[in-house]
mmCIF file of C-alpha atoms in Angstrom:
data_model
loop_
_atom_site.group_PDB
_atom_site.id
_atom_site.type_symbol
_atom_site.label_atom_id
_atom_site.label_comp_id
_atom_site.label_asym_id
_atom_site.label_seq_id
_atom_site.Cartn_x
_atom_site.Cartn_y
_atom_site.Cartn_z
ATOM 1 C CA UNK T 1 0.000 0.000 0.000
ATOM 2 C CA UNK T 2 1.381 3.355 -1.028
ATOM 3 C CA UNK T 3 1.081 5.838 1.837
ATOM 4 C CA UNK T 4 2.633 8.696 -0.126
ATOM 5 C CA UNK T 5 0.361 11.703 -0.350
ATOM 6 C CA UNK T 6 1.034 13.822 -3.408
ATOM 7 C CA UNK T 7 -0.280 17.217 -4.398
ATOM 8 C CA UNK T 8 -3.193 15.815 -6.425
ATOM 9 C CA UNK T 9 -4.429 13.827 -3.443
ATOM 10 C CA UNK T 10 -4.512 16.986 -1.351
ATOM 11 C CA UNK T 11 -6.495 18.815 -4.054
ATOM 12 C CA UNK T 12 -9.005 15.991 -4.419
ATOM 13 C CA UNK T 13 -9.465 15.714 -0.688
ATOM 14 C CA UNK T 14 -10.078 19.451 -0.403
ATOM 15 C CA UNK T 15 -12.626 19.401 -3.194
ATOM 16 C CA UNK T 16 -14.547 16.342 -1.999
ATOM 17 C CA UNK T 17 -14.722 17.045 1.702
ATOM 18 C CA UNK T 18 -16.310 20.125 3.139
ATOM 19 C CA UNK T 19 -14.432 19.426 6.340
ATOM 20 C CA UNK T 20 -11.360 20.814 4.602
ATOM 21 C CA UNK T 21 -12.742 24.284 5.161
ATOM 22 C CA UNK T 22 -11.418 25.568 8.436
ATOM 23 C CA UNK T 23 -13.709 28.012 10.160
ATOM 24 C CA UNK T 24 -12.361 31.267 11.546
ATOM 25 C CA UNK T 25 -13.495 32.329 14.978
ATOM 26 C CA UNK T 26 -15.099 35.688 15.519
ATOM 27 C CA UNK T 27 -12.239 36.632 17.813
ATOM 28 C CA UNK T 28 -9.631 35.987 15.114
ATOM 29 C CA UNK T 29 -11.702 37.860 12.565
ATOM 30 C CA UNK T 30 -12.115 40.851 14.884
ATOM 31 C CA UNK T 31 -8.447 40.941 15.858
ATOM 32 C CA UNK T 32 -7.296 40.651 12.254
ATOM 33 C CA UNK T 33 -9.556 43.410 10.937
ATOM 34 C CA UNK T 34 -8.941 45.615 13.972
ATOM 35 C CA UNK T 35 -5.187 45.291 13.541
ATOM 36 C CA UNK T 36 -5.483 46.076 9.843
ATOM 37 C CA UNK T 37 -7.717 49.074 10.567
ATOM 38 C CA UNK T 38 -5.355 50.542 13.164
ATOM 39 C CA UNK T 39 -2.323 50.072 10.915
ATOM 40 C CA UNK T 40 -4.262 51.512 7.979
ATOM 41 C CA UNK T 41 -5.046 54.638 9.995
ATOM 42 C CA UNK T 42 -1.379 54.876 10.948
ATOM 43 C CA UNK T 43 -0.389 54.692 7.267
ATOM 44 C CA UNK T 44 -3.030 57.329 6.515
ATOM 45 C CA UNK T 45 -1.580 59.656 9.148
ATOM 46 C CA UNK T 46 2.049 59.148 8.072
ATOM 47 C CA UNK T 47 1.184 59.731 4.415
ATOM 48 C CA UNK T 48 -0.670 62.943 5.232
ATOM 49 C CA UNK T 49 2.138 64.291 7.417
ATOM 50 C CA UNK T 50 4.974 63.429 5.027
ATOM 51 C CA UNK T 51 3.248 64.274 1.728
ATOM 52 C CA UNK T 52 5.437 66.425 -0.532
ATOM 53 C CA UNK T 53 3.615 66.178 -3.838
ATOM 54 C CA UNK T 54 1.686 68.770 -5.760
ATOM 55 C CA UNK T 55 -1.958 67.991 -4.924
ATOM 56 C CA UNK T 56 -2.911 65.935 -1.871
ATOM 57 C CA UNK T 57 -5.566 63.308 -2.659
ATOM 58 C CA UNK T 58 -7.829 62.376 0.248
ATOM 59 C CA UNK T 59 -9.366 59.460 -1.649
ATOM 60 C CA UNK T 60 -5.951 58.021 -2.488
ATOM 61 C CA UNK T 61 -4.894 58.231 1.142
ATOM 62 C CA UNK T 62 -8.110 56.598 2.389
ATOM 63 C CA UNK T 63 -7.493 53.735 -0.035
ATOM 64 C CA UNK T 64 -4.507 52.684 2.105
ATOM 65 C CA UNK T 65 -6.816 51.996 5.050
ATOM 66 C CA UNK T 66 -9.214 49.967 2.925
ATOM 67 C CA UNK T 67 -6.370 48.204 1.121
ATOM 68 C CA UNK T 68 -4.920 47.019 4.435
ATOM 69 C CA UNK T 69 -8.271 45.695 5.672
ATOM 70 C CA UNK T 70 -9.198 44.042 2.362
ATOM 71 C CA UNK T 71 -5.804 42.322 2.153
ATOM 72 C CA UNK T 72 -6.232 40.999 5.690
ATOM 73 C CA UNK T 73 -9.702 39.727 4.770
ATOM 74 C CA UNK T 74 -8.339 37.935 1.699
ATOM 75 C CA UNK T 75 -5.562 36.278 3.716
ATOM 76 C CA UNK T 76 -8.049 35.089 6.351
ATOM 77 C CA UNK T 77 -10.287 33.706 3.605
ATOM 78 C CA UNK T 78 -7.677 31.773 1.648
ATOM 79 C CA UNK T 79 -6.182 30.328 4.822
ATOM 80 C CA UNK T 80 -9.279 28.168 5.275
ATOM 81 C CA UNK T 81 -8.786 25.972 2.216
ATOM 82 C CA UNK T 82 -5.923 25.209 -0.160
ATOM 83 C CA UNK T 83 -8.172 25.026 -3.243
ATOM 84 C CA UNK T 84 -9.728 28.367 -2.384
ATOM 85 C CA UNK T 85 -6.280 29.889 -1.991
ATOM 86 C CA UNK T 86 -5.214 28.668 -5.433
ATOM 87 C CA UNK T 87 -8.413 29.978 -6.967
ATOM 88 C CA UNK T 88 -7.945 33.344 -5.280
ATOM 89 C CA UNK T 89 -4.399 33.615 -6.617
ATOM 90 C CA UNK T 90 -5.669 32.862 -10.107
ATOM 91 C CA UNK T 91 -8.435 35.412 -9.823
ATOM 92 C CA UNK T 92 -6.128 38.132 -8.537
ATOM 93 C CA UNK T 93 -3.584 37.451 -11.273
ATOM 94 C CA UNK T 94 -5.988 38.744 -13.935
ATOM 95 C CA UNK T 95 -6.643 42.033 -12.131
ATOM 96 C CA UNK T 96 -4.994 45.018 -13.775
ATOM 97 C CA UNK T 97 -4.582 48.334 -12.002
ATOM 98 C CA UNK T 98 -4.383 51.192 -14.498
ATOM 99 C CA UNK T 99 -4.113 54.105 -12.080
ATOM 100 C CA UNK T 100 -0.962 56.056 -12.885
ATOM 101 C CA UNK T 101 1.328 56.471 -9.884
ATOM 102 C CA UNK T 102 3.690 59.394 -10.513
ATOM 103 C CA UNK T 103 5.554 59.413 -7.228
ATOM 104 C CA UNK T 104 7.631 56.249 -6.540
ATOM 105 C CA UNK T 105 7.074 56.805 -2.825
ATOM 106 C CA UNK T 106 3.344 56.197 -3.312
ATOM 107 C CA UNK T 107 4.187 52.660 -4.440
ATOM 108 C CA UNK T 108 6.064 52.161 -1.166
ATOM 109 C CA UNK T 109 2.922 53.062 0.772
ATOM 110 C CA UNK T 110 0.889 50.622 -1.314
ATOM 111 C CA UNK T 111 3.303 47.776 -0.587
ATOM 112 C CA UNK T 112 3.323 48.768 3.077
ATOM 113 C CA UNK T 113 -0.472 48.542 3.242
ATOM 114 C CA UNK T 114 -0.490 45.153 1.489
ATOM 115 C CA UNK T 115 2.308 43.742 3.679
ATOM 116 C CA UNK T 116 0.590 44.927 6.857
ATOM 117 C CA UNK T 117 -2.687 43.389 5.680
ATOM 118 C CA UNK T 118 -0.977 40.062 4.981
ATOM 119 C CA UNK T 119 0.647 40.009 8.419
ATOM 120 C CA UNK T 120 -2.638 40.939 10.141
ATOM 121 C CA UNK T 121 -4.595 38.310 8.228
ATOM 122 C CA UNK T 122 -1.981 35.679 9.097
ATOM 123 C CA UNK T 123 -2.336 36.509 12.833
ATOM 124 C CA UNK T 124 1.188 37.949 13.013
ATOM 125 C CA UNK T 125 0.029 40.964 14.986
ATOM 126 C CA UNK T 126 3.374 41.846 16.654
ATOM 127 C CA UNK T 127 5.078 41.741 13.249
ATOM 128 C CA UNK T 128 2.371 43.853 11.631
ATOM 129 C CA UNK T 129 2.276 46.482 14.382
ATOM 130 C CA UNK T 130 5.989 46.561 15.168
ATOM 131 C CA UNK T 131 7.036 46.585 11.520
ATOM 132 C CA UNK T 132 4.576 49.347 10.700
ATOM 133 C CA UNK T 133 5.837 51.521 13.555
ATOM 134 C CA UNK T 134 9.431 51.130 12.378
ATOM 135 C CA UNK T 135 8.498 51.892 8.748
ATOM 136 C CA UNK T 136 6.391 54.886 9.773
ATOM 137 C CA UNK T 137 9.136 56.369 11.946
ATOM 138 C CA UNK T 138 11.661 55.852 9.157
ATOM 139 C CA UNK T 139 9.463 57.660 6.635
ATOM 140 C CA UNK T 140 8.803 60.493 9.093
ATOM 141 C CA UNK T 141 12.524 60.886 9.794
ATOM 142 C CA UNK T 142 13.484 60.876 6.128
ATOM 143 C CA UNK T 143 10.790 63.411 5.254
ATOM 144 C CA UNK T 144 12.164 65.903 7.797
ATOM 145 C CA UNK T 145 15.702 65.820 6.456
ATOM 146 C CA UNK T 146 16.580 69.143 4.908
ATOM 147 C CA UNK T 147 17.117 69.094 1.166
ATOM 148 C CA UNK T 148 20.410 70.817 0.384
ATOM 149 C CA UNK T 149 19.453 71.837 -3.125
ATOM 150 C CA UNK T 150 16.017 72.354 -4.606
ATOM 151 C CA UNK T 151 15.288 72.472 -8.309
ATOM 152 C CA UNK T 152 13.322 75.349 -9.788
ATOM 153 C CA UNK T 153 12.161 76.240 -13.269
ATOM 154 C CA UNK T 154 12.945 79.781 -14.372
ATOM 155 C CA UNK T 155 10.678 80.878 -17.235
ATOM 156 C CA UNK T 156 11.709 84.039 -19.037
ATOM 157 C CA UNK T 157 10.014 85.819 -21.920
ATOM 158 C CA UNK T 158 12.252 88.322 -23.670
ATOM 159 C CA UNK T 159 13.100 89.993 -26.950
ATOM 160 C CA UNK T 160 16.327 89.630 -28.904
ATOM 161 C CA UNK T 161 17.796 92.750 -27.291
ATOM 162 C CA UNK T 162 18.019 90.961 -23.915
ATOM 163 C CA UNK T 163 19.760 87.836 -25.182
ATOM 164 C CA UNK T 164 23.359 88.818 -24.401
ATOM 165 C CA UNK T 165 22.655 90.206 -20.932
ATOM 166 C CA UNK T 166 20.512 87.170 -20.051
ATOM 167 C CA UNK T 167 23.308 84.855 -21.079
ATOM 168 C CA UNK T 168 25.646 86.640 -18.672
ATOM 169 C CA UNK T 169 23.172 86.428 -15.770
ATOM 170 C CA UNK T 170 22.317 82.774 -16.347
ATOM 171 C CA UNK T 171 26.003 81.854 -16.302
ATOM 172 C CA UNK T 172 26.147 83.110 -12.721
ATOM 173 C CA UNK T 173 23.450 80.598 -11.747
ATOM 174 C CA UNK T 174 23.639 76.811 -11.634
ATOM 175 C CA UNK T 175 21.372 76.605 -14.656
ATOM 176 C CA UNK T 176 20.497 74.121 -17.374
ATOM 177 C CA UNK T 177 18.411 74.937 -20.437
ATOM 178 C CA UNK T 178 15.241 72.844 -20.613
ATOM 179 C CA UNK T 179 13.369 74.364 -23.531
ATOM 180 C CA UNK T 180 13.417 77.354 -25.857
ATOM 181 C CA UNK T 181 10.423 78.631 -27.793
ATOM 182 C CA UNK T 182 10.945 81.288 -30.466
ATOM 183 C CA UNK T 183 7.994 83.372 -31.642
ATOM 184 C CA UNK T 184 7.740 86.435 -33.849
ATOM 185 C CA UNK T 185 7.710 89.007 -31.063
ATOM 186 C CA UNK T 186 9.574 87.278 -28.233
ATOM 187 C CA UNK T 187 11.514 84.211 -27.090
ATOM 188 C CA UNK T 188 10.546 82.031 -24.122
ATOM 189 C CA UNK T 189 13.249 80.229 -22.163
ATOM 190 C CA UNK T 190 12.707 77.493 -19.587
ATOM 191 C CA UNK T 191 15.803 77.000 -17.452
ATOM 192 C CA UNK T 192 16.348 74.614 -14.537
ATOM 193 C CA UNK T 193 18.296 76.131 -11.655
ATOM 194 C CA UNK T 194 19.439 74.744 -8.293
ATOM 195 C CA UNK T 195 18.999 76.832 -5.148
ATOM 196 C CA UNK T 196 20.389 76.167 -1.666
ATOM 197 C CA UNK T 197 18.301 78.849 0.049
ATOM 198 C CA UNK T 198 15.364 81.161 -0.616
ATOM 199 C CA UNK T 199 17.461 84.007 -1.992
ATOM 200 C CA UNK T 200 15.638 85.152 -5.130
ATOM 201 C CA UNK T 201 17.358 88.499 -5.578
ATOM 202 C CA UNK T 202 18.478 87.430 -9.033
ATOM 203 C CA UNK T 203 14.829 87.565 -10.151
ATOM 204 C CA UNK T 204 14.811 91.345 -9.768
ATOM 205 C CA UNK T 205 18.069 91.637 -11.677
ATOM 206 C CA UNK T 206 16.731 89.557 -14.557
ATOM 207 C CA UNK T 207 13.367 91.336 -14.675
ATOM 208 C CA UNK T 208 15.121 94.731 -14.904
ATOM 209 C CA UNK T 209 17.062 93.744 -18.026
ATOM 210 C CA UNK T 210 15.885 95.743 -21.000
ATOM 211 C CA UNK T 211 13.860 93.498 -23.278
ATOM 212 C CA UNK T 212 12.658 91.061 -20.589
ATOM 213 C CA UNK T 213 8.849 91.023 -20.487
ATOM 214 C CA UNK T 214 8.428 88.774 -17.437
ATOM 215 C CA UNK T 215 10.196 86.107 -15.390
ATOM 216 C CA UNK T 216 8.583 83.334 -13.340
ATOM 217 C CA UNK T 217 10.148 80.948 -10.811
ATOM 218 C CA UNK T 218 8.413 77.610 -10.195
ATOM 219 C CA UNK T 219 9.366 74.815 -7.822
ATOM 220 C CA UNK T 220 10.296 71.713 -9.796
ATOM 221 C CA UNK T 221 10.244 68.122 -8.480
ATOM 222 C CA UNK T 222 11.546 66.345 -11.574
ATOM 223 C CA UNK T 223 8.198 65.139 -12.956
ATOM 224 C CA UNK T 224 5.953 68.125 -12.357
ATOM 225 C CA UNK T 225 5.987 71.697 -11.128
ATOM 226 C CA UNK T 226 4.215 73.115 -8.116
#
């Protein structure tokens, strides 16, 4: 008699016997969802305090709380039966998320919410809570570190008479030409400059050059301006 139990035997046994479904107690369900909810609120708070983007999205931040709880619910569900877990993996593999995430740090928060939900659903409450506290404190500490140099976009509209003097002034700055638009009446320059402080005295010097119509300074994060 062959006592070896292979993978197919486990699948057949799970499909034929309802006893293979392991029930989850109300206590475990409450603790798992409560842990996920608390961690989700912590992620929500950290994201709101450390946000450095252009436009803060309340709905996107709230999704972290729901994502943590839903992930915990999925983990508690698939832990009851091996066939159900395989089916859930197959179902989730066809899901495609088409929301564009511009900031790479937003992806970190998404993975944090999913990881915390997995740990909460697997009853690893100390790991979920302790790990989330460490990650949250790390993000808070990194967000408070002073940036030595900030990038700005300097947009200048001028006539041909200001070209030479502008070239002299831009050489004094740590500048890099981003774009140049030439029209019939004027030329528009977009220049990236690096600033260590908030000294914008050079803006007055540039605006007073004969032939300069206007000059604008915009904070630049690499992907978008604010």
